[in-house]
PDB file of C-alpha atoms in Angstrom:
ATOM      1  CA  MET U   1      99.985-107.896  47.937  1.00 51.00           C
ATOM      2  CA  ASN U   2     103.391-109.608  48.160  1.00 56.00           C
ATOM      3  CA  LYS U   3     104.098-108.117  44.794  1.00 56.00           C
ATOM      4  CA  PHE U   4     103.442-104.520  45.993  1.00 54.00           C
ATOM      5  CA  TYR U   5     105.650-105.023  48.895  1.00 52.00           C
ATOM      6  CA  PHE U   6     108.339-106.147  46.614  1.00 53.00           C
ATOM      7  CA  ILE U   7     108.080-103.244  44.370  1.00 55.00           C
ATOM      8  CA  LEU U   8     108.114-100.680  47.161  1.00 54.00           C
ATOM      9  CA  ILE U   9     111.480-102.397  48.642  1.00 56.00           C
ATOM     10  CA  PHE U  10     112.959-102.367  45.248  1.00 52.00           C
ATOM     11  CA  LEU U  11     112.348 -98.692  44.941  1.00 57.00           C
ATOM     12  CA  PHE U  12     113.420 -98.002  48.233  1.00 54.00           C
ATOM     13  CA  ALA U  13     116.669 -99.799  47.451  1.00 51.00           C
ATOM     14  CA  ILE U  14     117.221 -97.819  44.453  1.00 50.00           C
ATOM     15  CA  LEU U  15     116.653 -94.425  46.085  1.00 52.00           C
ATOM     16  CA  SER U  16     118.917 -95.376  48.850  1.00 49.00           C
ATOM     17  CA  CYS U  17     121.587 -96.267  46.483  1.00 48.00           C
ATOM     18  CA  LYS U  18     121.177 -93.076  44.670  1.00 47.00           C
ATOM     19  CA  LYS U  19     121.458 -91.170  47.833  1.00 48.00           C
ATOM     20  CA  HIS U  20     124.467 -92.928  48.803  1.00 54.00           C
ATOM     21  CA  GLU U  21     126.339 -92.208  45.623  1.00 80.00           C
ATOM     22  CA  LEU U  22     125.608 -88.335  45.986  1.00 94.00           C
ATOM     23  CA  ASN U  23     128.839 -86.569  44.514  1.00 98.00           C
ATOM     24  CA  TYR U  24     129.980 -84.043  46.845  1.00 98.00           C
ATOM     25  CA  ILE U  25     131.956 -82.136  44.231  1.00 98.00           C
ATOM     26  CA  ILE U  26     128.521 -81.109  42.838  1.00 98.00           C
ATOM     27  CA  TYR U  27     127.796 -80.081  46.221  1.00 98.00           C
ATOM     28  CA  TYR U  28     130.842 -77.773  46.685  1.00 98.00           C
ATOM     29  CA  GLN U  29     130.402 -76.387  43.339  1.00 98.00           C
ATOM     30  CA  LYS U  30     126.895 -75.285  44.264  1.00 98.00           C
ATOM     31  CA  VAL U  31     127.851 -73.724  47.483  1.00 98.00           C
ATOM     32  CA  ASN U  32     130.546 -71.742  45.576  1.00 98.00           C
ATOM     33  CA  GLU U  33     127.622 -70.439  43.337  1.00 98.00           C
ATOM     34  CA  ILE U  34     125.502 -69.535  45.997  1.00 98.00           C
ATOM     35  CA  ASP U  35     128.243 -67.973  47.944  1.00 97.00           C
ATOM     36  CA  SER U  36     128.657 -65.811  45.186  1.00 97.00           C
ATOM     37  CA  ILE U  37     125.050 -64.841  44.984  1.00 97.00           C
ATOM     38  CA  GLN U  38     125.387 -63.671  48.614  1.00 96.00           C
ATOM     39  CA  ARG U  39     128.895 -62.288  48.606  1.00 95.00           C
ATOM     40  CA  TYR U  40     129.037 -60.577  45.460  1.00 95.00           C
ATOM     41  CA  ALA U  41     125.432 -60.104  44.204  1.00 96.00           C
ATOM     42  CA  LYS U  42     124.023 -59.532  47.729  1.00 96.00           C
ATOM     43  CA  ASN U  43     121.010 -61.310  46.895  1.00 98.00           C
ATOM     44  CA  GLU U  44     120.337 -63.006  50.238  1.00 97.00           C
ATOM     45  CA  LYS U  45     116.643 -64.154  49.579  1.00 98.00           C
ATOM     46  CA  LEU U  46     117.842 -65.898  46.365  1.00 98.00           C
ATOM     47  CA  ALA U  47     120.689 -67.348  48.225  1.00 98.00           C
ATOM     48  CA  LEU U  48     118.482 -68.594  50.926  1.00 98.00           C
ATOM     49  CA  GLU U  49     116.419 -70.489  48.540  1.00 98.00           C
ATOM     50  CA  GLU U  50     119.051 -72.124  46.767  1.00 98.00           C
ATOM     51  CA  TYR U  51     120.439 -73.343  50.171  1.00 98.00           C
ATOM     52  CA  LYS U  52     117.176 -74.585  50.963  1.00 98.00           C
ATOM     53  CA  LYS U  53     117.229 -76.714  47.879  1.00 98.00           C
ATOM     54  CA  LEU U  54     120.682 -78.047  48.136  1.00 98.00           C
ATOM     55  CA  PHE U  55     120.170 -79.277  51.793  1.00 98.00           C
ATOM     56  CA  LYS U  56     117.170 -81.015  50.687  1.00 97.00           C
ATOM     57  CA  GLU U  57     119.348 -83.059  48.529  1.00 97.00           C
ATOM     58  CA  TYR U  58     122.513 -83.156  50.544  1.00 98.00           C
ATOM     59  CA  GLU U  59     123.683 -83.217  54.256  1.00 97.00           C
ATOM     60  CA  PRO U  60     125.432 -80.090  54.880  1.00 97.00           C
ATOM     61  CA  LYS U  61     129.219 -79.788  55.618  1.00 96.00           C
ATOM     62  CA  ASN U  62     129.610 -76.038  56.581  1.00 96.00           C
ATOM     63  CA  GLY U  63     132.972 -75.587  55.071  1.00 93.00           C
ATOM     64  CA  GLU U  64     135.845 -73.857  56.542  1.00 88.00           C
ATOM     65  CA  LYS U  65     135.265 -70.459  54.804  1.00 91.00           C
ATOM     66  CA  THR U  66     131.956 -71.025  53.014  1.00 95.00           C
ATOM     67  CA  GLU U  67     130.103 -71.908  56.313  1.00 96.00           C
ATOM     68  CA  GLU U  68     127.004 -72.770  54.232  1.00 98.00           C
ATOM     69  CA  TYR U  69     124.862 -74.217  56.888  1.00 98.00           C
ATOM     70  CA  SER U  70     125.415 -71.493  59.420  1.00 97.00           C
ATOM     71  CA  ARG U  71     124.824 -68.892  56.837  1.00 97.00           C
ATOM     72  CA  TYR U  72     121.651 -70.985  55.741  1.00 98.00           C
ATOM     73  CA  LEU U  73     120.216 -70.651  59.134  1.00 98.00           C
ATOM     74  CA  THR U  74     121.199 -66.961  59.753  1.00 97.00           C
ATOM     75  CA  LEU U  75     119.238 -65.956  56.714  1.00 98.00           C
ATOM     76  CA  SER U  76     116.554 -68.114  57.565  1.00 98.00           C
ATOM     77  CA  ASP U  77     116.113 -66.313  61.003  1.00 98.00           C
ATOM     78  CA  HIS U  78     115.915 -63.022  58.835  1.00 97.00           C
ATOM     79  CA  TYR U  79     113.812 -64.259  55.961  1.00 97.00           C
ATOM     80  CA  ASP U  80     112.137 -67.665  56.452  1.00 96.00           C
ATOM     81  CA  LYS U  81     111.914 -68.538  60.280  1.00 96.00           C
ATOM     82  CA  LYS U  82     109.997 -71.771  59.535  1.00 95.00           C
ATOM     83  CA  ASN U  83     113.347 -73.424  58.155  1.00 96.00           C
ATOM     84  CA  ILE U  84     114.579 -73.250  61.578  1.00 97.00           C
ATOM     85  CA  ASN U  85     113.797 -75.788  64.407  1.00 96.00           C
ATOM     86  CA  LYS U  86     115.573 -77.622  67.211  1.00 96.00           C
ATOM     87  CA  GLU U  87     116.705 -80.376  64.621  1.00 97.00           C
ATOM     88  CA  SER U  88     118.182 -78.128  62.202  1.00 97.00           C
ATOM     89  CA  LEU U  89     119.990 -76.265  65.018  1.00 98.00           C
ATOM     90  CA  LYS U  90     121.390 -79.608  66.465  1.00 97.00           C
ATOM     91  CA  LYS U  91     122.766 -80.308  63.167  1.00 97.00           C
ATOM     92  CA  LEU U  92     124.573 -76.858  63.155  1.00 98.00           C
ATOM     93  CA  ILE U  93     125.754 -77.977  66.830  1.00 98.00           C
ATOM     94  CA  TYR U  94     127.109 -81.310  65.385  1.00 97.00           C
ATOM     95  CA  LEU U  95     128.847 -79.416  62.537  1.00 97.00           C
ATOM     96  CA  LEU U  96     130.524 -76.986  64.902  1.00 97.00           C
ATOM     97  CA  ALA U  97     131.186 -79.668  67.733  1.00 97.00           C
ATOM     98  CA  PRO U  98     134.865 -80.532  66.449  1.00 95.00           C
ATOM     99  CA  GLY U  99     135.975 -76.953  67.258  1.00 95.00           C
ATOM    100  CA  ALA U 100     134.077 -76.725  70.489  1.00 95.00           C
ATOM    101  CA  LYS U 101     137.322 -76.063  72.563  1.00 93.00           C
ATOM    102  CA  HIS U 102     137.886 -73.242  70.026  1.00 94.00           C
ATOM    103  CA  GLY U 103     134.658 -71.870  70.500  1.00 94.00           C
ATOM    104  CA  TRP U 104     133.281 -72.317  67.184  1.00 94.00           C
ATOM    105  CA  HIS U 105     129.779 -72.565  68.333  1.00 96.00           C
ATOM    106  CA  LYS U 106     129.708 -69.803  70.593  1.00 95.00           C
ATOM    107  CA  ARG U 107     128.918 -67.094  68.259  1.00 95.00           C
ATOM    108  CA  TYR U 108     125.560 -68.833  67.484  1.00 97.00           C
ATOM    109  CA  TYR U 109     124.297 -68.736  71.260  1.00 97.00           C
ATOM    110  CA  PRO U 110     122.074 -66.187  70.511  1.00 97.00           C
ATOM    111  CA  LEU U 111     120.532 -67.914  67.679  1.00 97.00           C
ATOM    112  CA  PHE U 112     120.297 -71.311  69.736  1.00 97.00           C
ATOM    113  CA  THR U 113     118.751 -69.403  72.735  1.00 97.00           C
ATOM    114  CA  LYS U 114     116.303 -67.505  70.359  1.00 97.00           C
ATOM    115  CA  TYR U 115     114.880 -70.870  69.074  1.00 96.00           C
ATOM    116  CA  GLY U 116     114.825 -72.597  72.522  1.00 96.00           C
ATOM    117  CA  ILE U 117     118.233 -74.294  72.877  1.00 97.00           C
ATOM    118  CA  ASP U 118     120.347 -72.706  75.836  1.00 96.00           C
ATOM    119  CA  SER U 119     123.825 -72.869  76.496  1.00 96.00           C
ATOM    120  CA  LEU U 120     123.691 -75.879  78.835  1.00 97.00           C
ATOM    121  CA  GLN U 121     121.819 -77.735  76.208  1.00 97.00           C
ATOM    122  CA  VAL U 122     124.339 -76.660  73.395  1.00 97.00           C
ATOM    123  CA  LYS U 123     127.150 -77.913  75.835  1.00 97.00           C
ATOM    124  CA  GLN U 124     125.292 -81.445  76.183  1.00 97.00           C
ATOM    125  CA  GLU U 125     124.722 -81.948  72.730  1.00 97.00           C
ATOM    126  CA  ILE U 126     128.480 -81.622  72.105  1.00 97.00           C
ATOM    127  CA  ILE U 127     129.149 -84.182  74.924  1.00 97.00           C
ATOM    128  CA  ASP U 128     126.747 -86.550  73.290  1.00 97.00           C
ATOM    129  CA  TRP U 129     128.413 -85.941  69.862  1.00 97.00           C
ATOM    130  CA  GLU U 130     131.855 -86.679  71.280  1.00 96.00           C
ATOM    131  CA  LYS U 131     130.444 -89.906  72.780  1.00 96.00           C
ATOM    132  CA  LYS U 132     129.594 -91.036  69.408  1.00 96.00           C
ATOM    133  CA  LEU U 133     133.027 -90.458  67.899  1.00 97.00           C
ATOM    134  CA  ASN U 134     135.326 -93.539  66.964  1.00 97.00           C
ATOM    135  CA  HIS U 135     137.874 -93.625  69.917  1.00 95.00           C
ATOM    136  CA  THR U 136     139.689 -96.356  68.453  1.00 96.00           C
ATOM    137  CA  LEU U 137     140.678 -94.226  65.438  1.00 97.00           C
ATOM    138  CA  ILE U 138     141.201 -91.426  67.716  1.00 97.00           C
ATOM    139  CA  ASP U 139     143.641 -93.375  69.833  1.00 96.00           C
ATOM    140  CA  SER U 140     145.396 -94.510  66.794  1.00 96.00           C
ATOM    141  CA  PHE U 141     145.932 -91.149  64.879  1.00 96.00           C
ATOM    142  CA  SER U 142     146.919 -89.595  68.221  1.00 95.00           C
ATOM    143  CA  ILE U 143     150.012 -92.092  68.185  1.00 95.00           C
ATOM    144  CA  ALA U 144     150.385 -91.671  64.485  1.00 95.00           C
ATOM    145  CA  ILE U 145     150.667 -87.969  64.669  1.00 94.00           C
ATOM    146  CA  ASP U 146     152.865 -87.914  67.745  1.00 92.00           C
ATOM    147  CA  ARG U 147     155.228 -90.382  65.906  1.00 93.00           C
ATOM    148  CA  ASP U 148     155.049 -88.238  62.849  1.00 92.00           C
ATOM    149  CA  GLN U 149     156.136 -85.174  64.628  1.00 89.00           C
ATOM    150  CA  GLY U 150     158.439 -86.759  66.664  1.00 86.00           C
ATOM    151  CA  SER U 151     160.359 -88.313  63.709  1.00 84.00           C
ATOM    152  CA  ARG U 152     160.651 -85.173  61.850  1.00 81.00           C
ATOM    153  CA  ARG U 153     161.706 -83.112  64.815  1.00 77.00           C
ATOM    154  CA  GLY U 154     164.313 -85.290  66.034  1.00 76.00           C
ATOM    155  CA  ASN U 155     167.809 -86.016  64.690  1.00 74.00           C
ATOM    156  CA  TYR U 156     166.879 -89.153  62.850  1.00 80.00           C
ATOM    157  CA  SER U 157     168.181 -90.778  59.868  1.00 86.00           C
ATOM    158  CA  ASN U 158     166.108 -90.728  56.686  1.00 86.00           C
ATOM    159  CA  ASN U 159     165.396 -94.450  56.992  1.00 89.00           C
ATOM    160  CA  PHE U 160     164.161 -93.929  60.397  1.00 90.00           C
ATOM    161  CA  VAL U 161     161.568 -91.283  59.141  1.00 88.00           C
ATOM    162  CA  LYS U 162     160.387 -93.661  56.215  1.00 89.00           C
ATOM    163  CA  SER U 163     159.880 -96.424  58.609  1.00 92.00           C
ATOM    164  CA  MET U 164     157.627 -94.236  60.814  1.00 93.00           C
ATOM    165  CA  ASP U 165     155.788 -93.032  57.535  1.00 93.00           C
ATOM    166  CA  LYS U 166     155.402 -96.547  56.624  1.00 94.00           C
ATOM    167  CA  LYS U 167     153.457 -97.492  59.925  1.00 96.00           C
ATOM    168  CA  ASN U 168     151.343 -94.270  59.528  1.00 96.00           C
ATOM    169  CA  ILE U 169     150.487 -94.967  55.692  1.00 97.00           C
ATOM    170  CA  GLU U 170     149.447 -98.717  56.919  1.00 97.00           C
ATOM    171  CA  LEU U 171     147.092 -97.051  59.370  1.00 97.00           C
ATOM    172  CA  PHE U 172     145.730 -94.962  56.672  1.00 97.00           C
ATOM    173  CA  LYS U 173     145.241 -98.240  54.544  1.00 97.00           C
ATOM    174  CA  TRP U 174     143.720-100.127  57.436  1.00 98.00           C
ATOM    175  CA  THR U 175     141.197 -97.052  58.396  1.00 97.00           C
ATOM    176  CA  PHE U 176     139.998 -96.728  54.716  1.00 97.00           C
ATOM    177  CA  GLU U 177     139.493-100.465  54.286  1.00 97.00           C
ATOM    178  CA  ASN U 178     137.475-100.593  57.752  1.00 97.00           C
ATOM    179  CA  TYR U 179     136.039 -96.986  58.377  1.00 97.00           C
ATOM    180  CA  GLY U 180     136.508 -94.895  55.434  1.00 96.00           C
ATOM    181  CA  PHE U 181     138.446 -91.556  55.720  1.00 96.00           C
ATOM    182  CA  PRO U 182     139.106 -90.449  59.279  1.00 96.00           C
ATOM    183  CA  SER U 183     136.893 -87.373  58.889  1.00 96.00           C
ATOM    184  CA  LEU U 184     135.962 -84.514  61.655  1.00 94.00           C
ATOM    185  CA  GLN U 185     132.573 -86.364  62.212  1.00 95.00           C
ATOM    186  CA  LYS U 186     134.474 -89.682  63.043  1.00 97.00           C
ATOM    187  CA  ILE U 187     137.392 -88.447  64.971  1.00 97.00           C
ATOM    188  CA  GLY U 188     136.902 -84.973  65.662  1.00 95.00           C
ATOM    189  CA  LEU U 189     139.559 -82.353  66.141  1.00 94.00           C
ATOM    190  CA  THR U 190     141.280 -83.124  69.315  1.00 93.00           C
ATOM    191  CA  ARG U 191     144.039 -85.863  70.092  1.00 91.00           C
ATOM    192  CA  LYS U 192     144.245 -87.858  73.571  1.00 85.00           C
ATOM    193  CA  ASN U 193     146.839 -85.445  74.832  1.00 87.00           C
ATOM    194  CA  GLY U 194     144.396 -82.303  74.013  1.00 89.00           C
ATOM    195  CA  ARG U 195     146.245 -81.121  71.087  1.00 91.00           C
ATOM    196  CA  ASP U 196     144.662 -80.433  67.738  1.00 92.00           C
ATOM    197  CA  ILE U 197     144.480 -82.977  65.131  1.00 91.00           C
ATOM    198  CA  HIS U 198     146.004 -81.274  62.072  1.00 90.00           C
ATOM    199  CA  MET U 199     144.956 -83.820  59.545  1.00 92.00           C
ATOM    200  CA  ARG U 200     145.847 -81.416  56.720  1.00 91.00           C
ATOM    201  CA  THR U 201     149.365 -81.138  57.704  1.00 91.00           C
ATOM    202  CA  PHE U 202     149.789 -84.895  58.814  1.00 94.00           C
ATOM    203  CA  PHE U 203     148.303 -86.074  55.302  1.00 95.00           C
ATOM    204  CA  ILE U 204     150.608 -83.714  53.462  1.00 94.00           C
ATOM    205  CA  HIS U 205     153.702 -85.398  54.613  1.00 93.00           C
ATOM    206  CA  TYR U 206     153.258 -88.101  52.363  1.00 95.00           C
ATOM    207  CA  ILE U 207     153.719 -86.418  49.199  1.00 95.00           C
ATOM    208  CA  ASP U 208     156.919 -88.263  48.753  1.00 93.00           C
ATOM    209  CA  SER U 209     155.593 -91.690  49.565  1.00 94.00           C
ATOM    210  CA  LYS U 210     155.904 -94.611  47.191  1.00 94.00           C
ATOM    211  CA  ASP U 211     151.900 -94.980  47.985  1.00 96.00           C
ATOM    212  CA  TYR U 212     151.394 -91.364  46.905  1.00 97.00           C
ATOM    213  CA  GLU U 213     149.315 -92.492  43.957  1.00 97.00           C
ATOM    214  CA  PHE U 214     147.254 -94.757  46.130  1.00 97.00           C
ATOM    215  CA  LEU U 215     146.884 -91.926  48.782  1.00 97.00           C
ATOM    216  CA  LYS U 216     145.728 -89.497  45.924  1.00 98.00           C
ATOM    217  CA  LYS U 217     143.097 -91.959  44.379  1.00 97.00           C
ATOM    218  CA  LYS U 218     141.693 -92.775  47.698  1.00 98.00           C
ATOM    219  CA  SER U 219     141.625 -89.282  48.972  1.00 97.00           C
ATOM    220  CA  PHE U 220     139.790 -88.095  45.814  1.00 98.00           C
ATOM    221  CA  GLU U 221     137.179 -90.798  46.226  1.00 98.00           C
ATOM    222  CA  TYR U 222     136.777 -89.217  49.830  1.00 98.00           C
ATOM    223  CA  VAL U 223     136.379 -85.821  48.122  1.00 98.00           C
ATOM    224  CA  LYS U 224     133.305 -87.005  46.120  1.00 98.00           C
ATOM    225  CA  SER U 225     131.909 -88.850  49.133  1.00 97.00           C
ATOM    226  CA  GLY U 226     132.372 -85.681  51.374  1.00 97.00           C
ATOM    227  CA  ASP U 227     134.543 -87.035  53.839  1.00 96.00           C
ATOM    228  CA  PHE U 228     137.460 -85.235  52.848  1.00 96.00           C
ATOM    229  CA  ASP U 229     137.722 -81.684  51.897  1.00 96.00           C
ATOM    230  CA  PRO U 230     138.736 -80.606  48.373  1.00 97.00           C
ATOM    231  CA  TYR U 231     141.296 -77.909  49.852  1.00 96.00           C
ATOM    232  CA  THR U 232     143.512 -80.580  51.609  1.00 96.00           C
ATOM    233  CA  TYR U 233     143.306 -82.707  48.357  1.00 97.00           C
ATOM    234  CA  ALA U 234     144.443 -79.807  46.176  1.00 97.00           C
ATOM    235  CA  ALA U 235     147.173 -78.982  48.680  1.00 96.00           C
ATOM    236  CA  PHE U 236     148.322 -82.666  48.921  1.00 97.00           C
ATOM    237  CA  VAL U 237     148.617 -82.835  44.973  1.00 97.00           C
ATOM    238  CA  ASP U 238     149.926 -79.289  44.329  1.00 95.00           C
ATOM    239  CA  ARG U 239     152.900 -80.027  46.989  1.00 95.00           C
ATOM    240  CA  HIS U 240     153.920 -83.210  45.103  1.00 95.00           C
ATOM    241  CA  GLU U 241     153.699 -81.684  41.629  1.00 93.00           C
ATOM    242  CA  GLY U 242     155.876 -78.837  43.103  1.00 91.00           C
ATOM    243  CA  VAL U 243     158.151 -80.226  45.454  1.00 91.00           C
ATOM    244  CA  ILE U 244     158.577 -83.756  43.939  1.00 92.00           C
ATOM    245  CA  LYS U 245     157.997 -83.128  40.230  1.00 92.00           C
ATOM    246  CA  GLY U 246     159.133 -79.702  40.063  1.00 87.00           C
ATOM    247  CA  LYS U 247     156.186 -78.953  37.978  1.00 89.00           C
ATOM    248  CA  PRO U 248     153.547 -75.870  38.069  1.00 89.00           C
ATOM    249  CA  SER U 249     150.589 -75.946  40.440  1.00 92.00           C
ATOM    250  CA  ILE U 250     147.571 -77.650  39.173  1.00 95.00           C
ATOM    251  CA  TYR U 251     145.156 -75.981  41.829  1.00 96.00           C
ATOM    252  CA  GLY U 252     146.851 -72.993  42.745  1.00 93.00           C
ATOM    253  CA  VAL U 253     146.721 -73.970  46.419  1.00 92.00           C
ATOM    254  CA  TYR U 254     150.537 -74.354  46.704  1.00 86.00           C
ATOM    255  CA  THR U 255     152.993 -73.227  44.126  1.00 74.00           C
ATOM    256  CA  LEU U 256     157.084 -72.732  43.767  1.00 67.00           C
ATOM    257  CA  VAL U 257     156.411 -70.179  40.995  1.00 59.00           C
ATOM    258  CA  GLU U 258     155.232 -66.635  40.850  1.00 57.00           C
ATOM    259  CA  GLU U 259     151.468 -66.501  40.998  1.00 57.00           C
ATOM    260  CA  ASN U 260     151.124 -64.162  38.137  1.00 61.00           C
ATOM    261  CA  SER U 261     153.072 -66.941  36.005  1.00 71.00           C
ATOM    262  CA  LEU U 262     150.476 -69.566  36.429  1.00 81.00           C
ATOM    263  CA  ASP U 263     147.635 -70.150  33.770  1.00 90.00           C
ATOM    264  CA  THR U 264     144.778 -69.087  36.001  1.00 91.00           C
ATOM    265  CA  VAL U 265     142.048 -69.971  33.428  1.00 95.00           C
ATOM    266  CA  GLN U 266     143.138 -73.469  33.477  1.00 95.00           C
ATOM    267  CA  VAL U 267     143.873 -73.386  37.260  1.00 96.00           C
ATOM    268  CA  ASN U 268     140.342 -72.378  37.999  1.00 97.00           C
ATOM    269  CA  LYS U 269     138.781 -74.988  35.896  1.00 98.00           C
ATOM    270  CA  ASN U 270     141.018 -77.436  37.598  1.00 98.00           C
ATOM    271  CA  ARG U 271     139.727 -76.080  41.003  1.00 98.00           C
ATOM    272  CA  LYS U 272     136.189 -76.143  39.786  1.00 98.00           C
ATOM    273  CA  SER U 273     136.679 -79.751  38.815  1.00 98.00           C
ATOM    274  CA  ILE U 274     137.178 -80.765  42.607  1.00 98.00           C
ATOM    275  CA  GLY U 275     134.763 -78.198  44.075  1.00 98.00           C
ATOM    276  CA  LEU U 276     137.077 -75.419  44.898  1.00 98.00           C
ATOM    277  CA  ALA U 277     136.125 -71.649  44.228  1.00 97.00           C
ATOM    278  CA  SER U 278     138.002 -69.642  41.858  1.00 96.00           C
ATOM    279  CA  ILE U 279     141.549 -68.318  43.134  1.00 94.00           C
ATOM    280  CA  LYS U 280     139.827 -64.739  43.121  1.00 95.00           C
ATOM    281  CA  HIS U 281     136.869 -65.912  45.027  1.00 96.00           C
ATOM    282  CA  ARG U 282     138.698 -68.056  47.531  1.00 95.00           C
ATOM    283  CA  ASN U 283     140.849 -64.866  48.197  1.00 94.00           C
ATOM    284  CA  LYS U 284     137.673 -62.842  48.831  1.00 95.00           C
ATOM    285  CA  MET U 285     136.377 -65.702  51.144  1.00 94.00           C
ATOM    286  CA  VAL U 286     139.660 -65.592  53.177  1.00 93.00           C
ATOM    287  CA  SER U 287     139.685 -61.749  53.213  1.00 93.00           C
ATOM    288  CA  ASP U 288     135.977 -61.653  54.474  1.00 92.00           C
ATOM    289  CA  PHE U 289     136.611 -64.229  57.001  1.00 88.00           C
ATOM    290  CA  HIS U 290     139.532 -62.300  58.655  1.00 89.00           C
ATOM    291  CA  LYS U 291     137.657 -58.934  58.569  1.00 88.00           C
ATOM    292  CA  SER U 292     134.474 -60.915  60.324  1.00 83.00           C
ATOM    293  CA  ASN U 293     136.850 -62.451  62.850  1.00 78.00           C
ATOM    294  CA  TYR U 294     138.592 -59.018  63.557  1.00 69.00           C
ATOM    295  CA  LYS U 295     135.109 -57.216  64.229  1.00 73.00           C
ATOM    296  CA  ARG U 296     133.873 -60.093  66.227  1.00 70.00           C
ATOM    297  CA  ARG U 297     137.074 -59.824  68.470  1.00 67.00           C
ATOM    298  CA  ASN U 298     136.751 -56.104  68.693  1.00 64.00           C
ATOM    299  CA  LYS U 299     133.237 -56.366  69.570  1.00 62.00           C
ATOM    300  CA  ASN U 300     134.102 -58.938  72.465  1.00 58.00           C
ATOM    301  CA  VAL U 301     136.775 -56.727  73.752  1.00 47.00           C
ATOM    302  CA  ASN U 302     134.559 -53.525  73.891  1.00 54.00           C
ATOM    303  CA  ASN U 303     131.884 -55.713  75.719  1.00 53.00           C
ATOM    304  CA  ASN U 304     134.488 -56.951  78.265  1.00 50.00           C
ATOM    305  CA  ASP U 305     135.454 -53.291  78.754  1.00 50.00           C
ATOM    306  CA  LYS U 306     131.969 -52.283  79.741  1.00 48.00           C
TER     307      LYS U 306
END
């Protein structure tokens, strides 16, 4: 009997390690493939089945333009309602919670209400989510971002700016060592002063740091773990290559040369290697995203006029 329990514990440990080591670059690549099925092939039922398989293996991220988990639930509402329950909806609420003050969650109120979660419950779930954030990190990065912005806006010497940058990089190192990457699900999107935490802009400021290679290596590790989005990583690397080294763009996110002079075949291979969609696909995502927002704003305006 003891031997049997030992085997069970051993197998559980192996499975836990395997789950812990999931590579989110593969997740992002799969999301882009499924997005193509829905966006280009217009095969929503197939897209839904592929999303369902994906979320059995990976915890969803609901990317900035792909919005894969909200798409999955929306498609489920149309084609396979048994995929939706209060737990799956709460998961969406938590993914949208960082942008609550910007109303990220509000357009899903009809979906939440339809399956038994009213607006008051949604707000309470967001409050509960906020309580679980790492407030030590929020405090630290609120100070760091203010320090970063203040040193760049003021008429300060280059040495002073570098000394402020050094303090912030030390904060990143300490955070990596103790908490991992300060992701949205750890610190949210709002500083203590109520302003947004623009982590992308903040992180990219260190492209000229002597610790660039360290930051590049660590941030790529966090892309793989799912804590750091590949687009910010690509912007970080591209800006270093272009601004500091004067070299062509690697990922096509930031370039100092004309876009038509890029080797788009190679750039798209590079993009796929970190989980980004091709340039054409990304441009389509952005275009559709803005069209959707425009329609939604007009609908709200028309409803308010009634």
